[in-house]
Amino acid sequence: MKLIRLMVTAFRGVADGSYELADGFTVVRGPNEAGKSSFQQALLTVLFGDAASSAQKYNLLHSWQAGRKCGLTLTFFADGKDYELVRDFESGTSMLTPQDGGAVISGRDPVKKALATLTGLGSEDVYTATAFLRQQDLAKLQAGAELKDMLQQTMTGGDDEANASEIL
């Protein structure tokens, strides 16, 4: 799976707009309170969120100044095709659209199932353990921690029985 673009509307401290994600490794950096963690949360929410849920954690995601709930659109490449994933918390809808004109998938459970099949992402925990290097992890690197050991910890979730090279 390759993330291409994230479009954000009324999501916490992230400015409304379209954000192109670089090929390979993308670094999001900025001063404190610039929205880095909110941007990370936006990515996680578009991939794993439930736009139809009334759970408090989703009610806290929108920008209070916007006067509406948030909307997120992720363009990504998987299984040889480009896709657009939309989570609209205002209308409570989730849609996955192949950009080659294929059938649109809508609804919480069908979209979740299709995403898991397309991307191999079983859960938010697995994704964050393998796809994000957080600021505290970077501080460990700068403090001299061995990269191999840190990646082993991140990829296996601290399971001493698991081996990162076997996971890959």
mmCIF file of C-alpha atoms in Angstrom:
data_model
loop_
_atom_site.group_PDB
_atom_site.id
_atom_site.type_symbol
_atom_site.label_atom_id
_atom_site.label_comp_id
_atom_site.label_asym_id
_atom_site.label_seq_id
_atom_site.Cartn_x
_atom_site.Cartn_y
_atom_site.Cartn_z
ATOM 1 C CA MET A 1 0.000 0.000 0.000
ATOM 2 C CA LYS A 2 1.266 3.443 -0.906
ATOM 3 C CA LEU A 3 -0.367 6.539 0.559
ATOM 4 C CA ILE A 4 -0.610 9.314 -2.043
ATOM 5 C CA ARG A 5 -2.725 12.182 -0.698
ATOM 6 C CA LEU A 6 -4.744 13.072 2.388
ATOM 7 C CA MET A 7 -7.482 15.688 2.106
ATOM 8 C CA VAL A 8 -8.643 17.154 5.400
ATOM 9 C CA THR A 9 -11.712 19.193 6.326
ATOM 10 C CA ALA A 10 -12.423 20.427 9.882
ATOM 11 C CA PHE A 11 -10.096 17.937 11.587
ATOM 12 C CA ARG A 12 -8.695 19.129 14.928
ATOM 13 C CA GLY A 13 -5.656 21.385 14.482
ATOM 14 C CA VAL A 14 -4.903 20.389 10.878
ATOM 15 C CA ALA A 15 -5.470 23.139 8.325
ATOM 16 C CA ASP A 16 -8.097 22.252 5.731
ATOM 17 C CA GLY A 17 -6.421 21.207 2.535
ATOM 18 C CA SER A 18 -4.834 18.503 0.443
ATOM 19 C CA TYR A 19 -1.537 17.003 1.609
ATOM 20 C CA GLU A 20 0.628 15.091 -0.871
ATOM 21 C CA LEU A 21 2.628 12.289 0.719
ATOM 22 C CA ALA A 22 6.122 11.651 -0.626
ATOM 23 C CA ASP A 23 7.227 8.381 -2.147
ATOM 24 C CA GLY A 24 8.959 6.185 0.377
ATOM 25 C CA PHE A 25 9.441 7.684 3.806
ATOM 26 C CA THR A 26 7.423 10.796 4.723
ATOM 27 C CA VAL A 27 8.496 13.024 7.594
ATOM 28 C CA VAL A 28 6.002 15.379 9.218
ATOM 29 C CA ARG A 29 7.810 17.985 11.268
ATOM 30 C CA GLY A 30 7.112 21.322 12.828
ATOM 31 C CA PRO A 31 7.101 23.242 16.105
ATOM 32 C CA ASN A 32 5.025 22.229 19.109
ATOM 33 C CA GLU A 33 1.277 22.599 18.568
ATOM 34 C CA ALA A 34 1.699 22.724 14.762
ATOM 35 C CA GLY A 35 -0.646 19.764 14.223
ATOM 36 C CA LYS A 36 1.812 16.889 13.708
ATOM 37 C CA SER A 37 0.012 14.523 16.067
ATOM 38 C CA SER A 38 -3.344 15.639 14.663
ATOM 39 C CA PHE A 39 -2.113 14.846 11.152
ATOM 40 C CA GLN A 40 -1.078 11.386 12.336
ATOM 41 C CA GLN A 41 -4.500 10.958 13.952
ATOM 42 C CA ALA A 42 -6.164 12.025 10.694
ATOM 43 C CA LEU A 43 -4.322 9.261 8.821
ATOM 44 C CA LEU A 44 -5.308 6.695 11.424
ATOM 45 C CA THR A 45 -8.900 7.918 11.439
ATOM 46 C CA VAL A 46 -9.329 7.751 7.676
ATOM 47 C CA LEU A 47 -7.870 4.231 7.633
ATOM 48 C CA PHE A 48 -9.551 2.807 10.738
ATOM 49 C CA GLY A 49 -12.233 5.249 11.881
ATOM 50 C CA ASP A 50 -15.977 4.730 11.954
ATOM 51 C CA ALA A 51 -17.725 7.733 10.431
ATOM 52 C CA ALA A 52 -21.129 6.390 11.521
ATOM 53 C CA SER A 53 -20.157 6.040 15.182
ATOM 54 C CA SER A 54 -21.454 8.380 17.856
ATOM 55 C CA ALA A 55 -18.589 7.420 20.186
ATOM 56 C CA GLN A 56 -17.103 10.325 22.102
ATOM 57 C CA LYS A 57 -13.632 9.764 20.602
ATOM 58 C CA TYR A 58 -15.011 10.653 17.156
ATOM 59 C CA ASN A 59 -16.962 13.652 18.439
ATOM 60 C CA LEU A 60 -13.683 15.126 19.659
ATOM 61 C CA LEU A 61 -11.995 14.997 16.244
ATOM 62 C CA HIS A 62 -13.623 17.932 14.521
ATOM 63 C CA SER A 63 -12.410 21.495 14.707
ATOM 64 C CA TRP A 64 -14.735 23.474 16.961
ATOM 65 C CA GLN A 65 -14.370 26.570 14.784
ATOM 66 C CA ALA A 66 -15.577 24.735 11.657
ATOM 67 C CA GLY A 67 -19.186 24.348 12.740
ATOM 68 C CA ARG A 68 -19.345 20.850 11.232
ATOM 69 C CA LYS A 69 -17.852 17.431 11.782
ATOM 70 C CA CYS A 70 -14.678 16.443 9.982
ATOM 71 C CA GLY A 71 -14.198 14.842 6.611
ATOM 72 C CA LEU A 72 -11.156 12.891 5.447
ATOM 73 C CA THR A 73 -10.252 11.550 2.023
ATOM 74 C CA LEU A 74 -7.236 9.331 1.404
ATOM 75 C CA THR A 75 -5.955 8.480 -2.050
ATOM 76 C CA PHE A 76 -3.782 5.371 -2.026
ATOM 77 C CA PHE A 77 -2.353 2.682 -4.293
ATOM 78 C CA ALA A 78 -2.856 -1.002 -3.527
ATOM 79 C CA ASP A 79 -3.211 -4.213 -5.480
ATOM 80 C CA GLY A 80 -2.203 -2.464 -8.721
ATOM 81 C CA LYS A 81 -4.873 0.250 -8.527
ATOM 82 C CA ASP A 82 -5.506 3.724 -7.152
ATOM 83 C CA TYR A 83 -8.316 4.053 -4.608
ATOM 84 C CA GLU A 84 -10.073 6.885 -2.817
ATOM 85 C CA LEU A 85 -11.235 6.304 0.753
ATOM 86 C CA VAL A 86 -13.715 8.827 2.156
ATOM 87 C CA ARG A 87 -14.779 9.136 5.797
ATOM 88 C CA ASP A 88 -17.386 11.859 6.207
ATOM 89 C CA PHE A 89 -18.248 12.251 9.871
ATOM 90 C CA GLU A 90 -20.876 14.899 9.121
ATOM 91 C CA SER A 91 -23.006 12.502 7.071
ATOM 92 C CA GLY A 92 -21.734 9.363 8.825
ATOM 93 C CA THR A 93 -20.607 7.728 5.591
ATOM 94 C CA SER A 94 -17.614 5.674 4.520
ATOM 95 C CA MET A 95 -16.848 4.946 0.861
ATOM 96 C CA LEU A 96 -14.038 3.168 -0.956
ATOM 97 C CA THR A 97 -13.846 3.940 -4.668
ATOM 98 C CA PRO A 98 -11.457 2.308 -7.125
ATOM 99 C CA GLN A 99 -10.244 5.024 -9.490
ATOM 100 C CA ASP A 100 -10.488 2.718 -12.522
ATOM 101 C CA GLY A 101 -14.275 2.927 -12.515
ATOM 102 C CA GLY A 102 -14.854 -0.250 -10.507
ATOM 103 C CA ALA A 103 -17.692 -0.762 -8.057
ATOM 104 C CA VAL A 104 -17.916 1.655 -5.135
ATOM 105 C CA ILE A 105 -17.948 0.015 -1.703
ATOM 106 C CA SER A 106 -19.895 1.835 0.993
ATOM 107 C CA GLY A 107 -20.812 1.280 4.622
ATOM 108 C CA ARG A 108 -18.702 0.701 7.703
ATOM 109 C CA ASP A 109 -18.287 -3.071 7.584
ATOM 110 C CA PRO A 110 -17.911 -3.541 3.801
ATOM 111 C CA VAL A 111 -15.290 -0.766 3.642
ATOM 112 C CA LYS A 112 -13.423 -2.193 6.649
ATOM 113 C CA LYS A 113 -13.369 -5.657 5.095
ATOM 114 C CA ALA A 114 -12.279 -4.377 1.668
ATOM 115 C CA LEU A 115 -9.485 -2.274 3.212
ATOM 116 C CA ALA A 116 -8.197 -5.238 5.219
ATOM 117 C CA THR A 117 -8.148 -7.372 2.084
ATOM 118 C CA LEU A 118 -6.525 -4.717 -0.102
ATOM 119 C CA THR A 119 -3.920 -3.486 2.319
ATOM 120 C CA GLY A 120 -3.294 -6.360 4.703
ATOM 121 C CA LEU A 121 -3.877 -3.948 7.594
ATOM 122 C CA GLY A 122 -5.589 -6.007 10.233
ATOM 123 C CA SER A 123 -5.796 -3.374 12.923
ATOM 124 C CA GLU A 124 -4.793 0.130 13.904
ATOM 125 C CA ASP A 125 -2.347 -1.317 16.459
ATOM 126 C CA VAL A 126 -0.499 -3.330 13.794
ATOM 127 C CA TYR A 127 -0.353 -0.310 11.495
ATOM 128 C CA THR A 128 0.980 2.065 14.137
ATOM 129 C CA ALA A 129 3.539 -0.512 15.277
ATOM 130 C CA THR A 130 4.927 -0.854 11.759
ATOM 131 C CA ALA A 131 4.267 2.398 9.890
ATOM 132 C CA PHE A 132 4.901 5.252 12.327
ATOM 133 C CA LEU A 133 8.098 6.493 13.921
ATOM 134 C CA ARG A 134 6.939 8.831 16.654
ATOM 135 C CA GLN A 135 8.867 11.701 18.204
ATOM 136 C CA GLN A 136 9.710 9.675 21.310
ATOM 137 C CA ASP A 137 11.091 6.907 19.062
ATOM 138 C CA LEU A 138 13.245 9.431 17.213
ATOM 139 C CA ALA A 139 14.554 10.709 20.550
ATOM 140 C CA LYS A 140 15.671 7.166 21.363
ATOM 141 C CA LEU A 141 17.604 7.053 18.099
ATOM 142 C CA GLN A 142 19.249 10.372 18.824
ATOM 143 C CA ALA A 143 20.119 9.160 22.317
ATOM 144 C CA GLY A 144 22.059 6.219 20.817
ATOM 145 C CA ALA A 145 19.576 3.328 20.919
ATOM 146 C CA GLU A 146 20.299 0.668 18.310
ATOM 147 C CA LEU A 147 18.012 0.992 15.285
ATOM 148 C CA LYS A 148 17.741 -2.771 14.889
ATOM 149 C CA ASP A 149 16.550 -3.225 18.463
ATOM 150 C CA MET A 150 14.094 -0.357 18.181
ATOM 151 C CA LEU A 151 12.608 -1.670 14.935
ATOM 152 C CA GLN A 152 12.384 -5.135 16.495
ATOM 153 C CA GLN A 153 10.455 -3.649 19.433
ATOM 154 C CA THR A 154 8.203 -1.593 17.155
ATOM 155 C CA MET A 155 7.424 -4.357 14.683
ATOM 156 C CA THR A 156 6.802 -7.098 17.206
ATOM 157 C CA GLY A 157 5.053 -4.987 19.818
ATOM 158 C CA GLY A 158 7.645 -6.106 22.362
ATOM 159 C CA ASP A 159 6.953 -9.822 21.897
ATOM 160 C CA ASP A 160 10.281 -11.498 22.736
ATOM 161 C CA GLU A 161 9.180 -14.636 20.890
ATOM 162 C CA ALA A 162 8.626 -12.825 17.581
ATOM 163 C CA ASN A 163 11.356 -11.864 15.127
ATOM 164 C CA ALA A 164 11.011 -8.760 12.942
ATOM 165 C CA SER A 165 12.750 -10.450 9.997
ATOM 166 C CA GLU A 166 10.154 -13.245 10.116
ATOM 167 C CA ILE A 167 7.331 -10.674 10.066
ATOM 168 C CA LEU A 168 8.783 -9.016 6.961
#
